[in-house]
PDB file of C-alpha atoms and ligand atoms in Angstrom:
ATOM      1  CA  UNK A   1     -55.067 -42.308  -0.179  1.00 81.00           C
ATOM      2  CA  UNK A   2     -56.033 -39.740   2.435  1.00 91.00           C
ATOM      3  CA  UNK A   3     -55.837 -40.450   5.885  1.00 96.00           C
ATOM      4  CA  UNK A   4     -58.464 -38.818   7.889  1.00 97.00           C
ATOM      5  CA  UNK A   5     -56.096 -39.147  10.998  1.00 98.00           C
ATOM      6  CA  UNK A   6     -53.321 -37.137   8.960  1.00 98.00           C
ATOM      7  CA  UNK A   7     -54.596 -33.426  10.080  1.00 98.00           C
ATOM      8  CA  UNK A   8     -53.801 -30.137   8.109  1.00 99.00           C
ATOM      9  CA  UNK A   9     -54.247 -26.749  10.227  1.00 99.00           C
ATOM     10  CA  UNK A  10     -55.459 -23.428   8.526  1.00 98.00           C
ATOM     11  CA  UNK A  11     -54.434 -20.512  10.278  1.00 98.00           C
ATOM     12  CA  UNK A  12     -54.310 -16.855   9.434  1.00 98.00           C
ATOM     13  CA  UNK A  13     -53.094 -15.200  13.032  1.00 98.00           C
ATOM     14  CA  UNK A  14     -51.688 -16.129  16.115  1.00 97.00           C
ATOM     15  CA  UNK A  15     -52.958 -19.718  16.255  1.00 98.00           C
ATOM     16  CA  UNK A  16     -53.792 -20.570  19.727  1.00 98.00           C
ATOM     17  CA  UNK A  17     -56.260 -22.770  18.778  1.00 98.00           C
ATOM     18  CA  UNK A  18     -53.335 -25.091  16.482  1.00 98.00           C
ATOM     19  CA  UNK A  19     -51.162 -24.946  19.914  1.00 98.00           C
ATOM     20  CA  UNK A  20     -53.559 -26.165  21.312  1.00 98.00           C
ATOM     21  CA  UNK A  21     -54.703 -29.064  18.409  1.00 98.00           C
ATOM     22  CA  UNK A  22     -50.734 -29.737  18.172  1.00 98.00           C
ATOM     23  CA  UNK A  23     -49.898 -29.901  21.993  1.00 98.00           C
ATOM     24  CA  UNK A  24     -52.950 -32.148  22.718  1.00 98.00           C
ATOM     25  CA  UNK A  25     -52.936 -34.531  19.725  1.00 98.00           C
ATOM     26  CA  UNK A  26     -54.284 -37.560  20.506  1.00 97.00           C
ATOM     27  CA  UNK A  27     -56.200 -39.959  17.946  1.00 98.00           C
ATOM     28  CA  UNK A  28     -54.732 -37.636  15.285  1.00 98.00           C
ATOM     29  CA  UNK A  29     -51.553 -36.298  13.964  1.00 98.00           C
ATOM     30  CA  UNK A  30     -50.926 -32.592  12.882  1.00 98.00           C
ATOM     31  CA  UNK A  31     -48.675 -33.197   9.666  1.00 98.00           C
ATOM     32  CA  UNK A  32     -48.927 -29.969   8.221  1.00 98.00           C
ATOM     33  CA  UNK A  33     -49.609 -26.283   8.892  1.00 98.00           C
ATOM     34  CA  UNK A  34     -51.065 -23.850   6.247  1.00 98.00           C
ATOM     35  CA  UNK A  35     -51.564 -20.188   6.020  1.00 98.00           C
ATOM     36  CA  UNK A  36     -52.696 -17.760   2.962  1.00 98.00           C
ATOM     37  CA  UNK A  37     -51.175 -14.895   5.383  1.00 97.00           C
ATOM     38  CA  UNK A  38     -46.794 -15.305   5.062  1.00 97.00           C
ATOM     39  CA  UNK A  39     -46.539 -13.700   8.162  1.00 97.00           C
ATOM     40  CA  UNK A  40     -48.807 -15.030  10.259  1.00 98.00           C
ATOM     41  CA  UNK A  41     -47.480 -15.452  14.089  1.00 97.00           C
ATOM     42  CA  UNK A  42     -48.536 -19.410  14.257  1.00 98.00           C
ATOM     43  CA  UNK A  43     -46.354 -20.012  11.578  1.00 98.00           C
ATOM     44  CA  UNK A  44     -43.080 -19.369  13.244  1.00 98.00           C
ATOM     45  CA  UNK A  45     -44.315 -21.267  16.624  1.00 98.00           C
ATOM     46  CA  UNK A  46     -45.259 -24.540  14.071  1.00 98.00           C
ATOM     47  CA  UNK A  47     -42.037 -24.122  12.214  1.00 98.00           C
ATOM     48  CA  UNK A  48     -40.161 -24.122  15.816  1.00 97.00           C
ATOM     49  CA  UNK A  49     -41.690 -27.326  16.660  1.00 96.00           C
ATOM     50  CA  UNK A  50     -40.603 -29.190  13.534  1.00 98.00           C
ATOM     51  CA  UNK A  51     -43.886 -28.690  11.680  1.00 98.00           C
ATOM     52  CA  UNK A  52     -43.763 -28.856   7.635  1.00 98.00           C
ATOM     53  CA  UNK A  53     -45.697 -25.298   6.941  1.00 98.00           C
ATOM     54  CA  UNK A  54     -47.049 -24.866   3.974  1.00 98.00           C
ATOM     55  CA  UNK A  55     -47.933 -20.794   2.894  1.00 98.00           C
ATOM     56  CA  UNK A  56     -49.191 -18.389  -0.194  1.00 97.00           C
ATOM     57  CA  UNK A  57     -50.303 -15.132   0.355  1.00 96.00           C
ATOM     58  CA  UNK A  58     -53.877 -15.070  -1.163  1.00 92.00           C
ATOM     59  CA  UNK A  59     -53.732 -11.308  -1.548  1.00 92.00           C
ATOM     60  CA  UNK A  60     -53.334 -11.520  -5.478  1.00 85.00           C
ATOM     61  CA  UNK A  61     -53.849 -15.007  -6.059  1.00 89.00           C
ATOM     62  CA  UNK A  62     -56.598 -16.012  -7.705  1.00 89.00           C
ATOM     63  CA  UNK A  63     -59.158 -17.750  -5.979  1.00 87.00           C
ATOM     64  CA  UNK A  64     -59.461 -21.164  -7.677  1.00 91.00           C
ATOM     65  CA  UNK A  65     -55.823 -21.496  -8.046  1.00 96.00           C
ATOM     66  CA  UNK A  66     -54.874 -20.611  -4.631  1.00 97.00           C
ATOM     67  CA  UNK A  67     -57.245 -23.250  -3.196  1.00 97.00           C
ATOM     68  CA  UNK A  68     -56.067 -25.758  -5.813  1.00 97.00           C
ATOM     69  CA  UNK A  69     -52.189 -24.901  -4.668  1.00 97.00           C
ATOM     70  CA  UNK A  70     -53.459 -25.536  -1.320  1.00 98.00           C
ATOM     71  CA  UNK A  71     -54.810 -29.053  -2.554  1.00 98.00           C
ATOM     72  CA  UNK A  72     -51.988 -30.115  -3.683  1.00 98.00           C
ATOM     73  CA  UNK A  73     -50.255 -29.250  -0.658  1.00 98.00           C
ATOM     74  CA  UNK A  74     -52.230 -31.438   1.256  1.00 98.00           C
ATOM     75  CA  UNK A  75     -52.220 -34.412  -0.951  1.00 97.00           C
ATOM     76  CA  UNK A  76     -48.642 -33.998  -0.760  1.00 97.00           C
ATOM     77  CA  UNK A  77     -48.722 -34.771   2.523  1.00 98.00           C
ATOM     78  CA  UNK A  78     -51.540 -37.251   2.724  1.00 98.00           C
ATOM     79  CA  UNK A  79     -53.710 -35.332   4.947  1.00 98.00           C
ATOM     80  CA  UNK A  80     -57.643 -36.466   5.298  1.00 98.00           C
ATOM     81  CA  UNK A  81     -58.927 -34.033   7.548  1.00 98.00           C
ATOM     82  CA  UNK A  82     -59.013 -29.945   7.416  1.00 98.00           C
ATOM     83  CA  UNK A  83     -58.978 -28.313  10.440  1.00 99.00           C
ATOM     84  CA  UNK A  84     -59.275 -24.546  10.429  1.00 98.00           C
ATOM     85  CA  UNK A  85     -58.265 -22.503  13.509  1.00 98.00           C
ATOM     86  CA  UNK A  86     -58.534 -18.782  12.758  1.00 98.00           C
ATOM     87  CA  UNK A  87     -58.535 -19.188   9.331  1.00 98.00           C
ATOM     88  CA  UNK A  88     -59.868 -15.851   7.351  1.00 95.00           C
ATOM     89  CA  UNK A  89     -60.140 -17.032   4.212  1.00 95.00           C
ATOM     90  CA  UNK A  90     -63.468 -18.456   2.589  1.00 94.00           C
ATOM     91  CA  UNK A  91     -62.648 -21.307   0.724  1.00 96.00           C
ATOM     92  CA  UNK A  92     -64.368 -22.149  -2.995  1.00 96.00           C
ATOM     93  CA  UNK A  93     -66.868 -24.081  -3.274  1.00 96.00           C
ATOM     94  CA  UNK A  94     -64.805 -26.089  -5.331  1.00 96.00           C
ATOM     95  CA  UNK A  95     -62.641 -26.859  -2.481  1.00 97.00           C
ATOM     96  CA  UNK A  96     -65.336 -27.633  -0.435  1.00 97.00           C
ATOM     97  CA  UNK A  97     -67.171 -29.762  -2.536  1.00 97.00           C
ATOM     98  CA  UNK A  98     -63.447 -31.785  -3.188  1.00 97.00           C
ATOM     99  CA  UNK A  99     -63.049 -32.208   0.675  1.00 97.00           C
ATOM    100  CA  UNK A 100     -66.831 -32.293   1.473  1.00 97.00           C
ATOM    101  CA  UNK A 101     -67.649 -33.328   5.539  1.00 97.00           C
ATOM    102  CA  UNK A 102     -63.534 -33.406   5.690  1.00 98.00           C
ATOM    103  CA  UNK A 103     -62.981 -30.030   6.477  1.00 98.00           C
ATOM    104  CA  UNK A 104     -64.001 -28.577  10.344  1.00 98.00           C
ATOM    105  CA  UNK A 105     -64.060 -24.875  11.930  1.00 98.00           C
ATOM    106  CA  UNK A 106     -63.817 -23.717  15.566  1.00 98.00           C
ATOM    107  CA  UNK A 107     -66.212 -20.300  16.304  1.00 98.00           C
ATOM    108  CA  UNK A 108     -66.419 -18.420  19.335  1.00 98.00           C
ATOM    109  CA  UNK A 109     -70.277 -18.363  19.590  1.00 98.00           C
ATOM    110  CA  UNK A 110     -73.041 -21.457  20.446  1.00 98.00           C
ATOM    111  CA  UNK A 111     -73.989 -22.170  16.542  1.00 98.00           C
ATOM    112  CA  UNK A 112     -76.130 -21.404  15.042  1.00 98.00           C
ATOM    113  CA  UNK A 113     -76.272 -17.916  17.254  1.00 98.00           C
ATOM    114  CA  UNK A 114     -73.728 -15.498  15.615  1.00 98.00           C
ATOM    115  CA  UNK A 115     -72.155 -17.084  12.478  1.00 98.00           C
ATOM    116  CA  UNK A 116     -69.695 -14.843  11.343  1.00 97.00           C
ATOM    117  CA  UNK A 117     -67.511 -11.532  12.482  1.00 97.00           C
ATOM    118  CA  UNK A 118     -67.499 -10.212  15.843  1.00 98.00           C
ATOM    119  CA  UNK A 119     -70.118 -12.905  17.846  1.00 98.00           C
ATOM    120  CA  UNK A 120     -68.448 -11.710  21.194  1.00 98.00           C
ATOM    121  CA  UNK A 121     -69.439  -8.485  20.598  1.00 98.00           C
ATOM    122  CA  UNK A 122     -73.070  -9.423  20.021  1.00 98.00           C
ATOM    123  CA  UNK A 123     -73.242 -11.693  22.351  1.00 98.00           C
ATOM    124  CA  UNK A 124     -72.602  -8.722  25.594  1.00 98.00           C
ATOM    125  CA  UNK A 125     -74.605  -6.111  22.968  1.00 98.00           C
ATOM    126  CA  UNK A 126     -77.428  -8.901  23.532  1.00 98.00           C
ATOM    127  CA  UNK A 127     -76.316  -9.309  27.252  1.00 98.00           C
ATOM    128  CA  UNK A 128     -76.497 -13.082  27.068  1.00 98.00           C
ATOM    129  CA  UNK A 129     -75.605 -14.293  30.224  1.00 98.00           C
ATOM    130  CA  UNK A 130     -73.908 -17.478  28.679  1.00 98.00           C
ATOM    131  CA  UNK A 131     -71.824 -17.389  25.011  1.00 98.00           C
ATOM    132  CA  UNK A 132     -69.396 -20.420  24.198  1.00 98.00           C
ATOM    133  CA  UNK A 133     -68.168 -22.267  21.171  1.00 98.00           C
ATOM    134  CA  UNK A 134     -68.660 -24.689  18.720  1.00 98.00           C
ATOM    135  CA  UNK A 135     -66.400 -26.649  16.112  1.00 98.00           C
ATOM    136  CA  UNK A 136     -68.927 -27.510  13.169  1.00 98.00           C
ATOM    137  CA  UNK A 137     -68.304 -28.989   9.675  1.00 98.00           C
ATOM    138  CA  UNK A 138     -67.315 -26.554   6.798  1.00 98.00           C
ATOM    139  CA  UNK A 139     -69.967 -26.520   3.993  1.00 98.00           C
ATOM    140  CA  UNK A 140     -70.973 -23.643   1.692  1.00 96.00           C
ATOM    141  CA  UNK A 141     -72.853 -21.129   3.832  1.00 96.00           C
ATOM    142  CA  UNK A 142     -70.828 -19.723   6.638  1.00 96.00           C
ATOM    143  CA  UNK A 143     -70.618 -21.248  10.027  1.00 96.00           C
ATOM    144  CA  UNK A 144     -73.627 -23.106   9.237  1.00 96.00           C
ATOM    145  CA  UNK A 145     -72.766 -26.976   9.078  1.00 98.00           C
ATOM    146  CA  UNK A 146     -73.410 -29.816  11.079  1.00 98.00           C
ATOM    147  CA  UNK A 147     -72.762 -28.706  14.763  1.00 98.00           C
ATOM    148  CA  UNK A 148     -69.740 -31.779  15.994  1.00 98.00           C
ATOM    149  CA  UNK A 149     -69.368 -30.104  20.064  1.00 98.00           C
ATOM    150  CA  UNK A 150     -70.314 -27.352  21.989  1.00 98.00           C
ATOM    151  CA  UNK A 151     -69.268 -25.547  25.253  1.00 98.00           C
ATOM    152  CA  UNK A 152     -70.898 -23.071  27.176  1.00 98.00           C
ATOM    153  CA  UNK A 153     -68.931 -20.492  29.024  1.00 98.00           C
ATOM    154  CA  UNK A 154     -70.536 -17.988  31.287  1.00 98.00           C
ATOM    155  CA  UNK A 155     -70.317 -14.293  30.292  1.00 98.00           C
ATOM    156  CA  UNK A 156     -69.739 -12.397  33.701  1.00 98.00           C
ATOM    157  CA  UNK A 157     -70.478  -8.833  35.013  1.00 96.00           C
ATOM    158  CA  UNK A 158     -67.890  -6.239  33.468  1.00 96.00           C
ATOM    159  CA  UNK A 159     -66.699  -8.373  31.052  1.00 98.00           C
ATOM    160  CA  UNK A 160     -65.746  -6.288  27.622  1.00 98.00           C
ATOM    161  CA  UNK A 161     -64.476  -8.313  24.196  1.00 98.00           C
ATOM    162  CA  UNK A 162     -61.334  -8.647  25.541  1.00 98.00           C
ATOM    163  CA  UNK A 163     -61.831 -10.878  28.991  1.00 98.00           C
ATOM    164  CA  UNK A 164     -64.775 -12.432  27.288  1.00 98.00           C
ATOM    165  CA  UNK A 165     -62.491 -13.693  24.354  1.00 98.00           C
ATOM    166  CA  UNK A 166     -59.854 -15.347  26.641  1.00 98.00           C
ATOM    167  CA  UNK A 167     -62.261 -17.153  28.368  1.00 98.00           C
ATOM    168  CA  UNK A 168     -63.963 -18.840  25.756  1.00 98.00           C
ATOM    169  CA  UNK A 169     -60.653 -19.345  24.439  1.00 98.00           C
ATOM    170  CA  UNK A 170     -59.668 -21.587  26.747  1.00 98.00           C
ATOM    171  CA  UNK A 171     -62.295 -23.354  26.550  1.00 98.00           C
ATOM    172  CA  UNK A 172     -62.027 -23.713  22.649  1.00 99.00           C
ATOM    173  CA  UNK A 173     -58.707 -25.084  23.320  1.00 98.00           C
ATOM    174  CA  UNK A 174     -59.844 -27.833  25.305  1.00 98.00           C
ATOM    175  CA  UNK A 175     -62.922 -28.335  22.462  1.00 98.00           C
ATOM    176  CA  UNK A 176     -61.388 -28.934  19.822  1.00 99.00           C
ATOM    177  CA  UNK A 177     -59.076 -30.930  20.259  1.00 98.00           C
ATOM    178  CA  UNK A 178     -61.255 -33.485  21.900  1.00 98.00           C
ATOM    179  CA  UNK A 179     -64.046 -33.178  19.065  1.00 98.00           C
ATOM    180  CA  UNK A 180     -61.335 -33.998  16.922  1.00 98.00           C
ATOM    181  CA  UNK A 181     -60.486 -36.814  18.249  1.00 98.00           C
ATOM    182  CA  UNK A 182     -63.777 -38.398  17.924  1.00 98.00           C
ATOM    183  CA  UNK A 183     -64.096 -36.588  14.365  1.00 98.00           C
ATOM    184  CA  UNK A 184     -61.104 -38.404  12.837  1.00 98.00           C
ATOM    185  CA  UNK A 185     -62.862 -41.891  14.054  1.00 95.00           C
ATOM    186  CA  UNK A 186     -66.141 -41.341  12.493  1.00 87.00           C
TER     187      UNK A 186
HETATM  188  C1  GRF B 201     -60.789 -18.130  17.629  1.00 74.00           C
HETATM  189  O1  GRF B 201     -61.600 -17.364  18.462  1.00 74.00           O
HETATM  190  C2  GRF B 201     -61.639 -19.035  16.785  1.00 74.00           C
HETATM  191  O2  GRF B 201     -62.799 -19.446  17.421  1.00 74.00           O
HETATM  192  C3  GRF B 201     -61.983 -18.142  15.622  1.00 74.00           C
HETATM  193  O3  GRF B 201     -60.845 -17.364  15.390  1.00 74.00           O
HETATM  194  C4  GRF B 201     -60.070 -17.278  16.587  1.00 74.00           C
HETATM  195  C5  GRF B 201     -58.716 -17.809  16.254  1.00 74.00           C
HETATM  196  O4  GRF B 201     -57.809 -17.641  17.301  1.00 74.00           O
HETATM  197  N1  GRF B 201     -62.380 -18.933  14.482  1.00 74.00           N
HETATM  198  P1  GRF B 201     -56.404 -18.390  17.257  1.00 74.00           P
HETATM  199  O5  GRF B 201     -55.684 -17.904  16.001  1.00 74.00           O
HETATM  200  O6  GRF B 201     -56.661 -19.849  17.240  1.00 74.00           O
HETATM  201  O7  GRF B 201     -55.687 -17.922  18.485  1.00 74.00           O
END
């Protein structure tokens, strides 16, 4: 039986945003941490705080049986809800169809403006004077499903990629972890 309260994490990188879903748990319980990436920095900071990890570098798996290693992985572990925090990796649509409306994302933009790659960047090429971030469902098309919480966070005068990113990162790490929350009870 899968337990939507039982969380998985999906990172590929640093993995502020798990920290963050891990340190603030509340309604939920992180039980396991994935990567496709071996040596991805999150990894060591889960495995430090007593977190099963679970890891295959993608880079020569094939597609279908990575995600179906990845599956079983979770199963293993009874998890019920996929939460992806940095993770760069699209999934099949096999796996998506398997954990349909059980699988959520975090992106640094107000969805549906700037789906993909580099939204801080087109958000100050665009000179919006207000970017933010969203944590949505996971269907087929990219950053595109059902929008589950927003935040706006003001883009100030001389900010570049860099400052722009750390503020709406904070502000993703208080986001998610509360639209989780609610997620898991729905
Ligand atoms: C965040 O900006 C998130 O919105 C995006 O990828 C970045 C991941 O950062 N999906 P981290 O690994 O959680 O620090």
């Amino acid at each position: 039986m899968r337990d939507p309260k039982r969380v998985a994490i999906l990172i590929s990188g640093r993995g502020s945003n798990m920290r963050a879903l891990v340190e603030r748990a509340n309604g939920y319980e992180v039980v396991l941490v994935a990567s496709n990436k071996p040596h991805a920095p999150g990894l060591d900071w889960a495995r430090s705080f007593g977190l099963p990890t679970w890891t295959w570098d993608s880079k020569g798996a094939g597609k279908e049986q990575w995600d179906q290693a990845l599956g079983q992985a979770l199963d293993d572990h009874r998890v019920g809800t996929v939460a992806l925090a940095g993770f760069m990796r699209i999934l099949s649509p096999w796996f998506i169809g398997e954990w349909r409306g059980r699988i959520v994302n975090i992106h640094p933009s107000l969805l549906p403006k700037y789906r993909g790659l580099d939204a801080h960047r087109r958000a100050l090429a665009a000179g919006d004077p207000v970017t933010g971030c969203s944590v949505h469902l996971v269907t087929e098309d990219l950053d595109a499903g059902e929008v589950l919480g927003r935040v706006e966070v003001p883009v100030l005068a001389g900010d570049d990629e860099r400052s722009l990113e750390g503020r709406v990162l904070e502000a993703e790490h208080l986001l998610y972890p509360k639209v989780l929350r609610e997620f898991v009870r729905r």
